[in-house]
CSV table of C-alpha atoms and ligand atoms in Angstrom, one decimal:
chain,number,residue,atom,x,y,z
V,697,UNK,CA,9.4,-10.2,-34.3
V,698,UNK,CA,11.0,-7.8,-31.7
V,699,UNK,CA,13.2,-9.3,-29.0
V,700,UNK,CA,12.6,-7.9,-25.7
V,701,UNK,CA,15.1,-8.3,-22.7
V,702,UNK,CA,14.1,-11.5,-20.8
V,703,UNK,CA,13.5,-9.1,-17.6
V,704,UNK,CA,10.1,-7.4,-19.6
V,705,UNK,CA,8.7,-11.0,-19.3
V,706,UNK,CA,8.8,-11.5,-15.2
V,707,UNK,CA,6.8,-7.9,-15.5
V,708,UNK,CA,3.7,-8.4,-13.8
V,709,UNK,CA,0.7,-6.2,-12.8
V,710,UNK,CA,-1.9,-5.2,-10.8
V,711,UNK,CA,-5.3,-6.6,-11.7
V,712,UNK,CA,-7.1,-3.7,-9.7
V,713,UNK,CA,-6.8,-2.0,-12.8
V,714,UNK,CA,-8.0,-5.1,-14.9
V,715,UNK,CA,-11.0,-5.5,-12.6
V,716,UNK,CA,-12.1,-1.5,-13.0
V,717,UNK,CA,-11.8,-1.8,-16.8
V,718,UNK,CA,-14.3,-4.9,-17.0
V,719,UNK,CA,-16.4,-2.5,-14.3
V,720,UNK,CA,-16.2,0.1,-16.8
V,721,UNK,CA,-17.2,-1.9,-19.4
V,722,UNK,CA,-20.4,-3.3,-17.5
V,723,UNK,CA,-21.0,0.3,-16.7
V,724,UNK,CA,-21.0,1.7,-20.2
V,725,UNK,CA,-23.4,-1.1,-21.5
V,726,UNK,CA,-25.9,0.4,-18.7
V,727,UNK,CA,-25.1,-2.1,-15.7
V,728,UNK,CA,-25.4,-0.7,-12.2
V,729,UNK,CA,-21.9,-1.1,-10.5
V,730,UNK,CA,-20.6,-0.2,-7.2
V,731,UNK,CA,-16.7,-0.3,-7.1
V,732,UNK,CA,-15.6,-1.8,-3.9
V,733,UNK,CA,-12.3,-3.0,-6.1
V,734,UNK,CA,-10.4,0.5,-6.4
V,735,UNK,CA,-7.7,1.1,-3.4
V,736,UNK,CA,-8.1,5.3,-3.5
V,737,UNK,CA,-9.9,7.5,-1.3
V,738,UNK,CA,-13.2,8.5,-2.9
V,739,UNK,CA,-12.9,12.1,-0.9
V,740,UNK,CA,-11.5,14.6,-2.9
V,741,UNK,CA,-8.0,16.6,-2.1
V,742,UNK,CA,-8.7,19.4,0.1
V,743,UNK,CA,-8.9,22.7,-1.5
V,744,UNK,CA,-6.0,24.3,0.5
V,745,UNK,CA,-4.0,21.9,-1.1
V,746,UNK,CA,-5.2,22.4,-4.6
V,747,UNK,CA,-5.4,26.3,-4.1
V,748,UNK,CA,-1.4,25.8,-3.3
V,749,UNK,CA,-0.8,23.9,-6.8
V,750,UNK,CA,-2.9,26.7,-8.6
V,751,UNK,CA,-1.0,29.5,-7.0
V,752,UNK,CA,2.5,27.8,-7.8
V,753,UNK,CA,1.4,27.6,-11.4
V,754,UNK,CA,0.0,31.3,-11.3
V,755,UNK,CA,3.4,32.1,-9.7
V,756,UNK,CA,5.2,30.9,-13.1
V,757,UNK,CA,6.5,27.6,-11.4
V,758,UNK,CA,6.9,25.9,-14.9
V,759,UNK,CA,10.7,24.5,-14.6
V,760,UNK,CA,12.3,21.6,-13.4
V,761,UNK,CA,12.5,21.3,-10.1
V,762,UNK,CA,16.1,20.0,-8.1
V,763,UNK,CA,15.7,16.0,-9.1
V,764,UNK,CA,15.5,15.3,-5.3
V,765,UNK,CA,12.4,17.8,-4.4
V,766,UNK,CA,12.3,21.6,-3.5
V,767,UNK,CA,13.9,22.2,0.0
V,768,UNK,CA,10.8,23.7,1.2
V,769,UNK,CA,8.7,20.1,0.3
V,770,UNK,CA,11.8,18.3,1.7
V,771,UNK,CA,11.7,20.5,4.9
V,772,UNK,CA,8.0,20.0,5.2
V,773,UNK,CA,9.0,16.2,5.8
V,774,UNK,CA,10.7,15.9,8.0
V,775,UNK,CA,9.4,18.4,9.8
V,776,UNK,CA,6.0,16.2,9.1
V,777,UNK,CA,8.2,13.3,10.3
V,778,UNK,CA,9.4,14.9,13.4
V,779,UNK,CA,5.9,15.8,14.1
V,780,UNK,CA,4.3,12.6,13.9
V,781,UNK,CA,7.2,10.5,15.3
V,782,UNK,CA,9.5,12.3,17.6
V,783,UNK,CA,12.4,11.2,14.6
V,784,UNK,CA,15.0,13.8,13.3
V,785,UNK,CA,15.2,13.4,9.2
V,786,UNK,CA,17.6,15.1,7.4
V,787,UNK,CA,16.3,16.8,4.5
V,788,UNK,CA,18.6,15.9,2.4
V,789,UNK,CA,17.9,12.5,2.8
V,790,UNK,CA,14.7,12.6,1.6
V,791,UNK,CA,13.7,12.2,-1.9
V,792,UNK,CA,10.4,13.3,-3.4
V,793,UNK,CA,9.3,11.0,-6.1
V,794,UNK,CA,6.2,10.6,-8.3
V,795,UNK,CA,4.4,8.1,-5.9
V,796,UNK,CA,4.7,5.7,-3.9
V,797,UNK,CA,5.3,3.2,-5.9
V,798,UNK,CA,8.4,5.0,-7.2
V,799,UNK,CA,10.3,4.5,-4.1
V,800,UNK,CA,9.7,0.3,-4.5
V,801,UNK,CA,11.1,0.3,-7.8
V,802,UNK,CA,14.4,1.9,-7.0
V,803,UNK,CA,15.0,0.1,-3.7
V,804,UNK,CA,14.0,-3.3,-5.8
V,805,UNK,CA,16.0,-2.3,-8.5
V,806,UNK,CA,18.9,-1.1,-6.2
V,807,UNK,CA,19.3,-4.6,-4.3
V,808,UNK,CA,17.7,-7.0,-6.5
V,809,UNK,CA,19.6,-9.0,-9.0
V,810,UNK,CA,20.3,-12.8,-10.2
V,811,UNK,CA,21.4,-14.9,-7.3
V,812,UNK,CA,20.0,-12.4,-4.7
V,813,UNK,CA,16.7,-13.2,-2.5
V,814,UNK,CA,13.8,-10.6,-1.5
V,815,UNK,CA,11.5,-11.1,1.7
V,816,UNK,CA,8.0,-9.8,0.8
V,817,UNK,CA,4.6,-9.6,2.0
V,818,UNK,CA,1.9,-12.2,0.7
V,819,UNK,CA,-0.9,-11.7,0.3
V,820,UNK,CA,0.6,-8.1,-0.4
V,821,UNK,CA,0.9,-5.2,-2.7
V,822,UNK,CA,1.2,-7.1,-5.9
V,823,UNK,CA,4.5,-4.9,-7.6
V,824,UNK,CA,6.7,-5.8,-4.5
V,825,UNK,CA,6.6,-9.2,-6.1
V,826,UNK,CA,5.9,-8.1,-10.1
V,827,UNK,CA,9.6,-6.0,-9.8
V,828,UNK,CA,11.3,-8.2,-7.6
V,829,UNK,CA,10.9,-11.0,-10.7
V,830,UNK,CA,12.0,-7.8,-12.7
V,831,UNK,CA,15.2,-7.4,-11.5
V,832,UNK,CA,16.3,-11.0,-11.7
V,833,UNK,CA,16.0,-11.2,-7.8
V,834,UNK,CA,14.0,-14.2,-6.3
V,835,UNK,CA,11.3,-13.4,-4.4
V,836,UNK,CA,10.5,-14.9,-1.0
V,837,UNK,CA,7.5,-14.7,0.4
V,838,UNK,CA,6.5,-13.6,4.0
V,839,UNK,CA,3.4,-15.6,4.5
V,840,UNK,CA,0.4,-13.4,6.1
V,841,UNK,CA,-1.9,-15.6,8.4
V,842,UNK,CA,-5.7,-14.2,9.4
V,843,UNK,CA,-4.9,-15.8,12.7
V,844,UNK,CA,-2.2,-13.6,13.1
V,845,UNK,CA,-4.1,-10.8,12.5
V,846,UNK,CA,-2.3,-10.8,8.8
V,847,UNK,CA,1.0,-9.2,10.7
V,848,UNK,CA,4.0,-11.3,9.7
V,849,UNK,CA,5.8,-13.2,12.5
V,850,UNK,CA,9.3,-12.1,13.0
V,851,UNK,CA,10.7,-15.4,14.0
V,852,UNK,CA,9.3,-16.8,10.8
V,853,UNK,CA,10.8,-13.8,8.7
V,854,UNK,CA,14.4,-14.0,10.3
V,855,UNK,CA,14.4,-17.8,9.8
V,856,UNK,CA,14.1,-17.0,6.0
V,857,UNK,CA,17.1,-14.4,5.6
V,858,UNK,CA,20.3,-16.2,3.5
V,859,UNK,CA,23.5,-14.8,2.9
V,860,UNK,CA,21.6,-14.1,-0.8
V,861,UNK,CA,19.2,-11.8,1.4
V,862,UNK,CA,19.6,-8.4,0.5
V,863,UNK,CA,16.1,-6.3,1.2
V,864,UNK,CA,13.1,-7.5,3.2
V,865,UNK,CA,10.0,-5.1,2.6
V,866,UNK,CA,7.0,-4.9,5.3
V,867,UNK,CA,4.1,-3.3,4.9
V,868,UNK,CA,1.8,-1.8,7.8
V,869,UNK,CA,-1.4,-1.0,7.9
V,870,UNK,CA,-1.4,-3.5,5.1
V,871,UNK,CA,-2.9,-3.5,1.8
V,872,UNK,CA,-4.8,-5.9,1.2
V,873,UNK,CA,-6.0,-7.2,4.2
V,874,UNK,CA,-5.6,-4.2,6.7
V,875,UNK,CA,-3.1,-5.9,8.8
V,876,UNK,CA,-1.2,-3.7,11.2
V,877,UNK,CA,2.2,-5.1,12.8
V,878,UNK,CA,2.0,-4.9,16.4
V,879,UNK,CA,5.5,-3.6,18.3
V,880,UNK,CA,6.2,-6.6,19.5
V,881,UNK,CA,6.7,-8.4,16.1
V,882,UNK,CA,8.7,-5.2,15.0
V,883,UNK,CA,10.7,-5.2,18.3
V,884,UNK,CA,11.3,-8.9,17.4
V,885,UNK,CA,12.7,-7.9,13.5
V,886,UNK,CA,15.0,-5.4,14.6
V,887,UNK,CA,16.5,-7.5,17.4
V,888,UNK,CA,17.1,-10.2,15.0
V,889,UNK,CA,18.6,-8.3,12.2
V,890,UNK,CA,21.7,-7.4,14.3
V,891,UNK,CA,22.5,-11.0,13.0
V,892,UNK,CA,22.4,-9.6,9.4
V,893,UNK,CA,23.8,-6.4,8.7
V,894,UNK,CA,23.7,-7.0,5.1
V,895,UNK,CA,20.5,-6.6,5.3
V,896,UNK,CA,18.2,-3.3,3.8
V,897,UNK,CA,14.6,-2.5,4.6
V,898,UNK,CA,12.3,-1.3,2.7
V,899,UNK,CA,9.0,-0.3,5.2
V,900,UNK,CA,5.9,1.0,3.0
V,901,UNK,CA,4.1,3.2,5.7
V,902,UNK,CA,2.0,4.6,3.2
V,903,UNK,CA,-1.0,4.0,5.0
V,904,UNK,CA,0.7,4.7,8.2
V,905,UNK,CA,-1.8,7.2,9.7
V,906,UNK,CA,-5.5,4.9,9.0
V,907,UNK,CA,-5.1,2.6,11.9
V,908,UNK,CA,-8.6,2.4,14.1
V,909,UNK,CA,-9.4,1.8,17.7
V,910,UNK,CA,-6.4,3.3,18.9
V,911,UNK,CA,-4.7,0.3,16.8
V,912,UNK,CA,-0.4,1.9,17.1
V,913,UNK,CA,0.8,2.5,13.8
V,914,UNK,CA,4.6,1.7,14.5
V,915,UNK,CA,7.1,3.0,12.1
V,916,UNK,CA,10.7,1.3,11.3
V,917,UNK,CA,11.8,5.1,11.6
V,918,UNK,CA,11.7,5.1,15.3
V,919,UNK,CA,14.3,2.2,15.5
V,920,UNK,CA,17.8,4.1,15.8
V,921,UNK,CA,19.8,1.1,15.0
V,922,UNK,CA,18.0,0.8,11.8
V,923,UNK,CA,18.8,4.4,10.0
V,924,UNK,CA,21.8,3.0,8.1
V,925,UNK,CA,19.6,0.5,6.1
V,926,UNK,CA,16.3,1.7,6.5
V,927,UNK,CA,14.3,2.9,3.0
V,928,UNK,CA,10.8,4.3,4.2
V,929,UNK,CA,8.5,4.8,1.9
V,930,UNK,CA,5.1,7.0,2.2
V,931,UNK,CA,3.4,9.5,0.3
V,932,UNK,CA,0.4,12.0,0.1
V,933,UNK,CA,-2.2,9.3,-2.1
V,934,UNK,CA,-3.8,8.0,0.9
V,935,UNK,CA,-3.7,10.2,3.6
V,936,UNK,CA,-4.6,13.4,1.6
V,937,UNK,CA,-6.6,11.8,-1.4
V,938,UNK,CA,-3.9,12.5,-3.7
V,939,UNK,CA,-3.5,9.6,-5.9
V,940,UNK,CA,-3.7,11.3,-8.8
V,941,UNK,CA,-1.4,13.7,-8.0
V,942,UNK,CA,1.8,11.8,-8.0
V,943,UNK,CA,3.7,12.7,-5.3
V,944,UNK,CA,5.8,10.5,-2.7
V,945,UNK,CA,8.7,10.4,-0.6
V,946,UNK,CA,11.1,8.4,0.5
V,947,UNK,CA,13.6,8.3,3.5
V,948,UNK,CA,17.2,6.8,2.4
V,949,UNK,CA,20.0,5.8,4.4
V,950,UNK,CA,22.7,8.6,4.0
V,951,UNK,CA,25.2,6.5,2.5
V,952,UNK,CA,23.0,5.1,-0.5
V,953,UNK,CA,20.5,8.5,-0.8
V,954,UNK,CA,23.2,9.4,-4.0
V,955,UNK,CA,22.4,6.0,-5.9
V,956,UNK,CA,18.4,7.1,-5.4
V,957,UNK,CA,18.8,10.3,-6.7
V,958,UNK,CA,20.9,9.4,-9.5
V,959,UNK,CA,17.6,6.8,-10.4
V,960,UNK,CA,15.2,9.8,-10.1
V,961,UNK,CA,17.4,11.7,-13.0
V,962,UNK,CA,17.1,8.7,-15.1
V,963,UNK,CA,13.9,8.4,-14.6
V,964,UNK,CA,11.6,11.1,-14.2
V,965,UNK,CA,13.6,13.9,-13.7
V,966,UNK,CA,12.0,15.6,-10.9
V,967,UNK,CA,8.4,15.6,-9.8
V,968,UNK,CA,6.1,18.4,-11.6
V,969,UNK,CA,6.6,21.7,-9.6
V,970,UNK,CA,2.7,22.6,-8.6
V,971,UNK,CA,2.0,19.1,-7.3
V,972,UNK,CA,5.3,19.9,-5.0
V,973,UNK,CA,3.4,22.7,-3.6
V,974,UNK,CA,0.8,20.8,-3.0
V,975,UNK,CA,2.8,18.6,-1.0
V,976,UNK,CA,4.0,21.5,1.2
V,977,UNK,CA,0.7,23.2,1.7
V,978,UNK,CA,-0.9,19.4,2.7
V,979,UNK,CA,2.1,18.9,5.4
V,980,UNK,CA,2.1,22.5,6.8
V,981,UNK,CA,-1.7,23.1,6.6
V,982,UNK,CA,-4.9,21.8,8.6
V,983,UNK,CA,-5.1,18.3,9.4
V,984,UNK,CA,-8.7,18.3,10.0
V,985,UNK,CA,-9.4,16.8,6.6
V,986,UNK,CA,-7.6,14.1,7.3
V,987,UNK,CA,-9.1,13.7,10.5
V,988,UNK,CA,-12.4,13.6,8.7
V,989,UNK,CA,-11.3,11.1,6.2
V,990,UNK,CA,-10.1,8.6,9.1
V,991,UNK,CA,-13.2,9.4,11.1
V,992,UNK,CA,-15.0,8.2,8.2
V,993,UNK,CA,-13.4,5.2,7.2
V,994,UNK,CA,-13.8,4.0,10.3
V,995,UNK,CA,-17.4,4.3,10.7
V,996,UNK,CA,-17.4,2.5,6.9
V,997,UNK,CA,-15.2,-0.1,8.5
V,998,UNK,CA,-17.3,-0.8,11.3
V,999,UNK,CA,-20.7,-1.4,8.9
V,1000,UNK,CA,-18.7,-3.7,6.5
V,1001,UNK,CA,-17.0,-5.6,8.8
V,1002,UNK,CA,-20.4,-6.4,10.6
V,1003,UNK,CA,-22.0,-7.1,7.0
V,1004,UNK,CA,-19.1,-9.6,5.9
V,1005,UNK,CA,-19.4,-11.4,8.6
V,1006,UNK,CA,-23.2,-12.5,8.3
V,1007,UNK,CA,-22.6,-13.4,5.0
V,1008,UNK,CA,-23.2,-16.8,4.4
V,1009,UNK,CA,-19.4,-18.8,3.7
V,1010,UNK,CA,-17.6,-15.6,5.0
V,1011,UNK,CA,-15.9,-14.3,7.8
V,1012,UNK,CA,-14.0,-11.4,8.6
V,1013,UNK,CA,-11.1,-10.4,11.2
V,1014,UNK,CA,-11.1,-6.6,12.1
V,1015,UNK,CA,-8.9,-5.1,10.0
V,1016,UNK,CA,-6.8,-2.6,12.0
V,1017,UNK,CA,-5.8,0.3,9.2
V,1018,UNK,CA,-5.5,1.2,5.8
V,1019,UNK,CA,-9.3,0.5,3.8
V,1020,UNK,CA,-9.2,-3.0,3.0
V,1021,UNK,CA,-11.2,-5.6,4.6
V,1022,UNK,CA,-9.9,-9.7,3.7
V,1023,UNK,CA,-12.6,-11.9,4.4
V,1024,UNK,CA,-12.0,-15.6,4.6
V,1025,UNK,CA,-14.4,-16.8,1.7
V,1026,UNK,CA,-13.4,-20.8,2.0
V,1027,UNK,CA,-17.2,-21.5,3.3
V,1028,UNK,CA,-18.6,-20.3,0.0
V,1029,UNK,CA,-17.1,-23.0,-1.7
V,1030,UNK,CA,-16.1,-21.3,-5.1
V,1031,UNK,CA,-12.6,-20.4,-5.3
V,1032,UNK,CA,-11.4,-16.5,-5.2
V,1033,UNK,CA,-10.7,-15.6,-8.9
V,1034,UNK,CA,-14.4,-17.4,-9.9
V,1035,UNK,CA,-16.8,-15.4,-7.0
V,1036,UNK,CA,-14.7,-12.0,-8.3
V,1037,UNK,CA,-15.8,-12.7,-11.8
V,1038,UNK,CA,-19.5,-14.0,-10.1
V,1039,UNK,CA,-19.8,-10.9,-8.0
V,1040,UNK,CA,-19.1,-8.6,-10.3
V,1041,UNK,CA,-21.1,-10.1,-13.6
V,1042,UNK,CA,-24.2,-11.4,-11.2
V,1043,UNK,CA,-24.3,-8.9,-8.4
V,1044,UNK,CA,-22.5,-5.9,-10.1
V,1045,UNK,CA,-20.1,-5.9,-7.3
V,1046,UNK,CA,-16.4,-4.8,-8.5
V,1047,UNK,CA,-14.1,-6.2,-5.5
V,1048,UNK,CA,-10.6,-8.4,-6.1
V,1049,UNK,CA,-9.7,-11.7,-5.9
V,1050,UNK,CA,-7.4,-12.4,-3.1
V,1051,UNK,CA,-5.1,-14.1,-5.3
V,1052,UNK,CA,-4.2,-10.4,-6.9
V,1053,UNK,CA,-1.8,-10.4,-4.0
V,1054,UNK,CA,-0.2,-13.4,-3.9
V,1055,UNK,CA,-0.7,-17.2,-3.6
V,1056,UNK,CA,-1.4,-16.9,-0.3
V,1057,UNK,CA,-4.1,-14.7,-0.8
V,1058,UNK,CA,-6.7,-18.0,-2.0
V,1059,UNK,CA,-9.9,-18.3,-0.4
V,1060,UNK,CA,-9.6,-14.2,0.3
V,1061,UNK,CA,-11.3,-11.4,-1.2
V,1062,UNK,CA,-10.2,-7.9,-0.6
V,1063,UNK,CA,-13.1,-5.6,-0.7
V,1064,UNK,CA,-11.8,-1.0,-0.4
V,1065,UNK,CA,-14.4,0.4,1.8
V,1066,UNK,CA,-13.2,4.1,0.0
V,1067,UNK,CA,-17.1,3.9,-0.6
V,1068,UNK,CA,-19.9,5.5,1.2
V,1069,UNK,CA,-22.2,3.6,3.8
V,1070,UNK,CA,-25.1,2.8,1.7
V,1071,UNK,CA,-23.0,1.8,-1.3
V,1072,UNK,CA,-21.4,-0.7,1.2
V,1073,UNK,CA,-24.6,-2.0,2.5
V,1074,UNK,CA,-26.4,-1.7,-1.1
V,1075,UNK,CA,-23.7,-4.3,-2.1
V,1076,UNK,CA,-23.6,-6.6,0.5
V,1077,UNK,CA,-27.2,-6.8,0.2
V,1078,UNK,CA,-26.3,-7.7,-3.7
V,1079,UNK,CA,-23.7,-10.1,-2.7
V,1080,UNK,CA,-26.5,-12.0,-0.1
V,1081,UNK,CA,-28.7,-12.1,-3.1
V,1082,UNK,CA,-26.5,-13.6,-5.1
V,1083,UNK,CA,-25.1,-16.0,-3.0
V,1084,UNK,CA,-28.3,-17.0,-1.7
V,1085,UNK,CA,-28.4,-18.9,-4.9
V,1086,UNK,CA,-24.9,-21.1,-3.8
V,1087,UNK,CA,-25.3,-23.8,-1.9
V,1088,UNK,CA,-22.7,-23.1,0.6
V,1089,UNK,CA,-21.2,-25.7,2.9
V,1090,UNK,CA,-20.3,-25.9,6.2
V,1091,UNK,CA,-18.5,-23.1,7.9
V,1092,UNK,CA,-14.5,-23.7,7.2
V,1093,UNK,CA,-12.4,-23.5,10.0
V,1094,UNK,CA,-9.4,-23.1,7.9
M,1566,PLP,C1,0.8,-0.7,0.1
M,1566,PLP,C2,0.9,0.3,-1.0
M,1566,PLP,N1,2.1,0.9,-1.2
M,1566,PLP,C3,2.2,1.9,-2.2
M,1566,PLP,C4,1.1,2.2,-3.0
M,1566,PLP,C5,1.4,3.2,-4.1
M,1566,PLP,O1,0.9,4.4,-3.9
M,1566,PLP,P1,1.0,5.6,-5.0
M,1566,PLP,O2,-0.3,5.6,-5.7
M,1566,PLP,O3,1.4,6.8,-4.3
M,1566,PLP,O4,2.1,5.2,-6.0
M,1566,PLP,C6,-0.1,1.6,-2.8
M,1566,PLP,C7,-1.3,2.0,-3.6
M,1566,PLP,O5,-2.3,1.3,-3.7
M,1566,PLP,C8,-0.2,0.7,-1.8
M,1566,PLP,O6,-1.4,0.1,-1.5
């Protein structure tokens, strides 16, 4: 029997990936499925971007690349950053990594250790808590509330810093529930933290330009009194349809930028060459497809949000960014992880428990609306059907 290091046991997972198997599965035995389970855009990446990649690798780009990114990528963000923020960057603060989910690992890994604490999102992206447990670190939970909107309240997250507090990670627009943090609660945070300097932040602003109905998209990065402790994360997955790609960046704080680069050349290296050029031809080029993108996930928004909530046992808060709508599903009666399995074996619905993000995320269900309009209202028409044949209960007011 092979020992494994204690740590390979805390590993957990993300049950997206779980959930699009079994879909698969259903699929190939001739089931009609529509996949409202998969967090990625369903647009593909706009052909200036993947004209740039082909002409890098026509241009004999075939080497490694400087671990931390080309300068020209690295220039591009902040010059992105400064753009979209009014922030000055340095470029050599930035490190391009392999995807967003990269840039958790290392600050996770960087901080977290036996006998230290992490504040993290719940319901939230479920690796902030799967590599937390990795590293030995205990994780604390930032409870979510629908009646807040799913932001986290500052107050509440201040009380829970310890001297054992080393990194608290926030997360807005918010997967899973499309939660966005309004400035106040942010204003609140920073304030506070003056009281805790030994404190990092990790902010994952990967969905940082989906917000809807002129919903503010407020990014860490604008706080001065932050930049000595502040890791920002985002990448090109979302906002150009690039999850296949692989490409992210991060923002470090000058002092600790050496320990994440010095993780990269353990790691991976650097990030494959084309894909960079990619990156620079996405930040420097049009925005109109991502204009287009946003436009449409809006109007998708709009139809699902009005179709979850005239569905018997659930109701729905306006989600203010990202793709993800959480509807409260307490009034159906069945718990999350059973009408997942139900919707997807009776109605040939793939969507994801609540509970994929956290124990906080029972009596949720997070349904992507990366889908087109009448695949949206093809499934909730599946989903009445189904549930027609539930008795539900009277409407929680939980
Ligand atoms: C909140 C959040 N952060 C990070 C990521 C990871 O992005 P990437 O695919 O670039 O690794 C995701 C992907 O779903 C996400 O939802």
């Amino acid at each position: 029997m092979l020992a494994l290091a204690d740590r390979m046991h805390q590993l957990g997972t993300e049950t997206a990936f779980e959930v699009l198997a079994r879909a698969k599965a259903l699929e190939a035995q001739g089931r009609s499925i529509i996949n409202l389970g998969i967090g990625q855009p369903d647009f593909q990446t706009p052909g200036h971007i993947v004209a740039a990649a082909q002409k890098a690798l026509a241009d004999g780009h075939h080497g490694y690349t400087p671990a931390n990114g080309i300068l020209p990528l690295r220039e591009a963000v902040a010059a992105d950053l400064h753009r979209r923020l009014g922030v000055d960057v340095d470029p050599g603060t930035v490190l391009i990594v392999p995807g967003g989910k990269v840039t958790m690992f290392f600050a996770i890994m960087m901080f977290g250790q036996k006998g230290t604490e992490i504040l993290y999102p719940n319901p939230g992206f479920p690796i902030y808590e799967s590599v937390i447990k990795h590293s030995g670190a205990t994780p604390v939970p930032i409870a979510l509330k629908e009646a807040n909107g799913f932001s986290f309240d500052a107050d509440e997250v201040l009380a829970k810093i310890t001297p054992a507090t080393r990194l608290i990670i926030v997360n807005s627009p918010a997967n899973p529930t499309g939660g966005v943090v309004p400035r106040a609660q942010f204003d609140k945070l920073v304030a506070g933290l003056r009281k805790h300097p030994h404190v990092a932040i990790m902010s994952d602003e990967i969905y940082g330009q989906m917000t809807y109905d002129g919903r503010e998209h407020v990014s860490l990065l604008t706080y001065p009194e932050l930049r000595d402790r502040l890791i920002l994360l985002d990448g090109w997955s979302k906002t150009y349809a690039m999850t296949g790609w692989r490409l992210g960046y991060s923002v470090w704080p000058k002092a600790i930028f050496p320990f994440a680069e010095r993780l990269a050349i353990n790691c991976h290296s650097c990030v494959n060459a084309a894909a960079q050029f990619a990156g620079i031809a996405a930040l420097n080029g049009p925005q109109d497809d991502v204009k287009r993108m946003v436009a449409a996930f809006a109007e998708r928004r709009r139809v699902i949000v009005a179709e979850l909530n005239s569905i018997p046992g659930f109701r729905c808060v306006e989600p203010g960014g990202a793709f993800y709508a959480f509807p409260n599903v307490t009034g159906t009666g069945l718990q999350s992880r059973a009408l997942e399995a139900k919707l997807l074996n009776e109605a040939g619905v793939a969507i994801l428990s609540g509970t994929s993000f956290g124990a906080h995320g029972e009596g949720y269900l997070r349904f992507s609306y990366a889908n087109s309009v009448e695949n949206i209202r093809e499934a909730m028409r599946r989903i009445r059907a189904c549930l027609g044949e539930v008795k539900a209960p009277a409407r929680s007011t939980a």
